[in-house]
């Protein structure tokens, strides 16, 4: 089982994914990241995201 998990980690670490997203997708990703960070570290200071 350990070898299987190590193999999965090796594969996961060597795969790159390139995504093309529109402006709406970027906003959704930013909102998801903000929500995830607030759950992961409620005492972390999260910088304000500014869209230009």
PDB file of N, CA and C in Angstrom, residues 6-42:
ATOM      1  N   UNK A   6       3.040   6.141  -2.637  1.00  0.00           N
ATOM      2  CA  UNK A   6       4.230   6.865  -3.083  1.00  0.00           C
ATOM      3  C   UNK A   6       4.198   7.058  -4.587  1.00  0.00           C
ATOM      4  N   UNK A   7       3.741   6.048  -5.311  1.00  0.00           N
ATOM      5  CA  UNK A   7       3.643   6.142  -6.766  1.00  0.00           C
ATOM      6  C   UNK A   7       2.613   7.204  -7.154  1.00  0.00           C
ATOM      7  N   UNK A   8       1.489   7.251  -6.449  1.00  0.00           N
ATOM      8  CA  UNK A   8       0.476   8.268  -6.737  1.00  0.00           C
ATOM      9  C   UNK A   8       1.017   9.668  -6.486  1.00  0.00           C
ATOM     10  N   UNK A   9       1.761   9.836  -5.396  1.00  0.00           N
ATOM     11  CA  UNK A   9       2.339  11.141  -5.101  1.00  0.00           C
ATOM     12  C   UNK A   9       3.342  11.549  -6.166  1.00  0.00           C
ATOM     13  N   UNK A  10       4.119  10.598  -6.659  1.00  0.00           N
ATOM     14  CA  UNK A  10       5.102  10.885  -7.696  1.00  0.00           C
ATOM     15  C   UNK A  10       4.402  11.315  -8.974  1.00  0.00           C
ATOM     16  N   UNK A  11       3.345  10.609  -9.331  1.00  0.00           N
ATOM     17  CA  UNK A  11       2.601  10.965 -10.540  1.00  0.00           C
ATOM     18  C   UNK A  11       1.949  12.334 -10.367  1.00  0.00           C
ATOM     19  N   UNK A  12       1.347  12.556  -9.211  1.00  0.00           N
ATOM     20  CA  UNK A  12       0.656  13.818  -8.975  1.00  0.00           C
ATOM     21  C   UNK A  12       1.632  14.988  -9.031  1.00  0.00           C
ATOM     22  N   UNK A  13       2.835  14.789  -8.526  1.00  0.00           N
ATOM     23  CA  UNK A  13       3.826  15.857  -8.513  1.00  0.00           C
ATOM     24  C   UNK A  13       4.421  16.149  -9.872  1.00  0.00           C
ATOM     25  N   UNK A  14       4.283  15.237 -10.833  1.00  0.00           N
ATOM     26  CA  UNK A  14       4.930  15.438 -12.124  1.00  0.00           C
ATOM     27  C   UNK A  14       3.963  15.854 -13.227  1.00  0.00           C
ATOM     28  N   UNK A  15       2.705  16.034 -12.908  1.00  0.00           N
ATOM     29  CA  UNK A  15       1.718  16.412 -13.921  1.00  0.00           C
ATOM     30  C   UNK A  15       1.454  17.915 -13.830  1.00  0.00           C
ATOM     31  N   UNK A  16       1.534  18.584 -14.961  1.00  0.00           N
ATOM     32  CA  UNK A  16       1.207  20.006 -15.035  1.00  0.00           C
ATOM     33  C   UNK A  16      -0.065  20.170 -15.846  1.00  0.00           C
ATOM     34  N   UNK A  17      -0.897  21.055 -15.389  1.00  0.00           N
ATOM     35  CA  UNK A  17      -2.156  21.306 -16.086  1.00  0.00           C
ATOM     36  C   UNK A  17      -2.229  22.791 -16.408  1.00  0.00           C
ATOM     37  N   UNK A  18      -2.529  23.091 -17.646  1.00  0.00           N
ATOM     38  CA  UNK A  18      -2.701  24.478 -18.063  1.00  0.00           C
ATOM     39  C   UNK A  18      -4.180  24.696 -18.356  1.00  0.00           C
ATOM     40  N   UNK A  19      -4.756  25.655 -17.670  1.00  0.00           N
ATOM     41  CA  UNK A  19      -6.170  25.958 -17.852  1.00  0.00           C
ATOM     42  C   UNK A  19      -6.318  27.362 -18.424  1.00  0.00           C
ATOM     43  N   UNK A  20      -7.236  27.489 -19.339  1.00  0.00           N
ATOM     44  CA  UNK A  20      -7.584  28.811 -19.853  1.00  0.00           C
ATOM     45  C   UNK A  20      -8.955  29.154 -19.293  1.00  0.00           C
ATOM     46  N   UNK A  21      -9.025  30.271 -18.589  1.00  0.00           N
ATOM     47  CA  UNK A  21     -10.292  30.669 -17.984  1.00  0.00           C
ATOM     48  C   UNK A  21     -10.624  32.101 -18.379  1.00  0.00           C
ATOM     49  N   UNK A  22     -11.902  32.402 -18.360  1.00  0.00           N
ATOM     50  CA  UNK A  22     -12.325  33.772 -18.625  1.00  0.00           C
ATOM     51  C   UNK A  22     -12.366  34.553 -17.313  1.00  0.00           C
ATOM     52  N   UNK A  23     -12.794  35.799 -17.393  1.00  0.00           N
ATOM     53  CA  UNK A  23     -12.803  36.658 -16.208  1.00  0.00           C
ATOM     54  C   UNK A  23     -13.718  36.105 -15.115  1.00  0.00           C
ATOM     55  N   UNK A  24     -14.871  35.567 -15.505  1.00  0.00           N
ATOM     56  CA  UNK A  24     -15.792  34.978 -14.531  1.00  0.00           C
ATOM     57  C   UNK A  24     -15.122  33.814 -13.803  1.00  0.00           C
ATOM     58  N   UNK A  25     -14.390  32.982 -14.545  1.00  0.00           N
ATOM     59  CA  UNK A  25     -13.689  31.852 -13.940  1.00  0.00           C
ATOM     60  C   UNK A  25     -12.634  32.297 -12.944  1.00  0.00           C
ATOM     61  N   UNK A  26     -11.949  33.394 -13.259  1.00  0.00           N
ATOM     62  CA  UNK A  26     -10.941  33.916 -12.334  1.00  0.00           C
ATOM     63  C   UNK A  26     -11.588  34.401 -11.043  1.00  0.00           C
ATOM     64  N   UNK A  27     -12.734  35.059 -11.160  1.00  0.00           N
ATOM     65  CA  UNK A  27     -13.448  35.514  -9.959  1.00  0.00           C
ATOM     66  C   UNK A  27     -13.909  34.322  -9.128  1.00  0.00           C
ATOM     67  N   UNK A  28     -14.408  33.290  -9.786  1.00  0.00           N
ATOM     68  CA  UNK A  28     -14.844  32.092  -9.068  1.00  0.00           C
ATOM     69  C   UNK A  28     -13.666  31.432  -8.354  1.00  0.00           C
ATOM     70  N   UNK A  29     -12.524  31.345  -9.031  1.00  0.00           N
ATOM     71  CA  UNK A  29     -11.335  30.742  -8.416  1.00  0.00           C
ATOM     72  C   UNK A  29     -10.872  31.568  -7.221  1.00  0.00           C
ATOM     73  N   UNK A  30     -10.910  32.890  -7.348  1.00  0.00           N
ATOM     74  CA  UNK A  30     -10.502  33.758  -6.237  1.00  0.00           C
ATOM     75  C   UNK A  30     -11.443  33.592  -5.050  1.00  0.00           C
ATOM     76  N   UNK A  31     -12.741  33.522  -5.310  1.00  0.00           N
ATOM     77  CA  UNK A  31     -13.708  33.337  -4.222  1.00  0.00           C
ATOM     78  C   UNK A  31     -13.524  31.991  -3.538  1.00  0.00           C
ATOM     79  N   UNK A  32     -13.297  30.949  -4.334  1.00  0.00           N
ATOM     80  CA  UNK A  32     -13.081  29.624  -3.759  1.00  0.00           C
ATOM     81  C   UNK A  32     -11.825  29.618  -2.891  1.00  0.00           C
ATOM     82  N   UNK A  33     -10.753  30.238  -3.407  1.00  0.00           N
ATOM     83  CA  UNK A  33      -9.497  30.283  -2.655  1.00  0.00           C
ATOM     84  C   UNK A  33      -9.685  31.039  -1.351  1.00  0.00           C
ATOM     85  N   UNK A  34     -10.392  32.158  -1.397  1.00  0.00           N
ATOM     86  CA  UNK A  34     -10.639  32.947  -0.188  1.00  0.00           C
ATOM     87  C   UNK A  34     -11.434  32.128   0.836  1.00  0.00           C
ATOM     88  N   UNK A  35     -12.468  31.428   0.389  1.00  0.00           N
ATOM     89  CA  UNK A  35     -13.273  30.605   1.296  1.00  0.00           C
ATOM     90  C   UNK A  35     -12.438  29.477   1.886  1.00  0.00           C
ATOM     91  N   UNK A  36     -11.615  28.836   1.051  1.00  0.00           N
ATOM     92  CA  UNK A  36     -10.791  27.735   1.527  1.00  0.00           C
ATOM     93  C   UNK A  36      -9.784  28.226   2.561  1.00  0.00           C
ATOM     94  N   UNK A  37      -9.155  29.371   2.291  1.00  0.00           N
ATOM     95  CA  UNK A  37      -8.187  29.910   3.240  1.00  0.00           C
ATOM     96  C   UNK A  37      -8.853  30.307   4.551  1.00  0.00           C
ATOM     97  N   UNK A  38     -10.067  30.815   4.489  1.00  0.00           N
ATOM     98  CA  UNK A  38     -10.740  31.209   5.726  1.00  0.00           C
ATOM     99  C   UNK A  38     -11.082  29.986   6.574  1.00  0.00           C
ATOM    100  N   UNK A  39     -11.339  28.850   5.930  1.00  0.00           N
ATOM    101  CA  UNK A  39     -11.603  27.623   6.688  1.00  0.00           C
ATOM    102  C   UNK A  39     -10.294  26.998   7.166  1.00  0.00           C
ATOM    103  N   UNK A  40      -9.245  27.076   6.332  1.00  0.00           N
ATOM    104  CA  UNK A  40      -7.977  26.435   6.672  1.00  0.00           C
ATOM    105  C   UNK A  40      -7.267  27.168   7.798  1.00  0.00           C
ATOM    106  N   UNK A  41      -7.357  28.467   7.804  1.00  0.00           N
ATOM    107  CA  UNK A  41      -6.677  29.242   8.834  1.00  0.00           C
ATOM    108  C   UNK A  41      -7.495  30.447   9.218  1.00  0.00           C
ATOM    109  N   UNK A  42      -8.458  30.283  10.129  1.00  0.00           N
ATOM    110  CA  UNK A  42      -9.342  31.402  10.464  1.00  0.00           C
ATOM    111  C   UNK A  42      -8.610  32.596  11.068  1.00  0.00           C
TER     112      UNK A  42
END
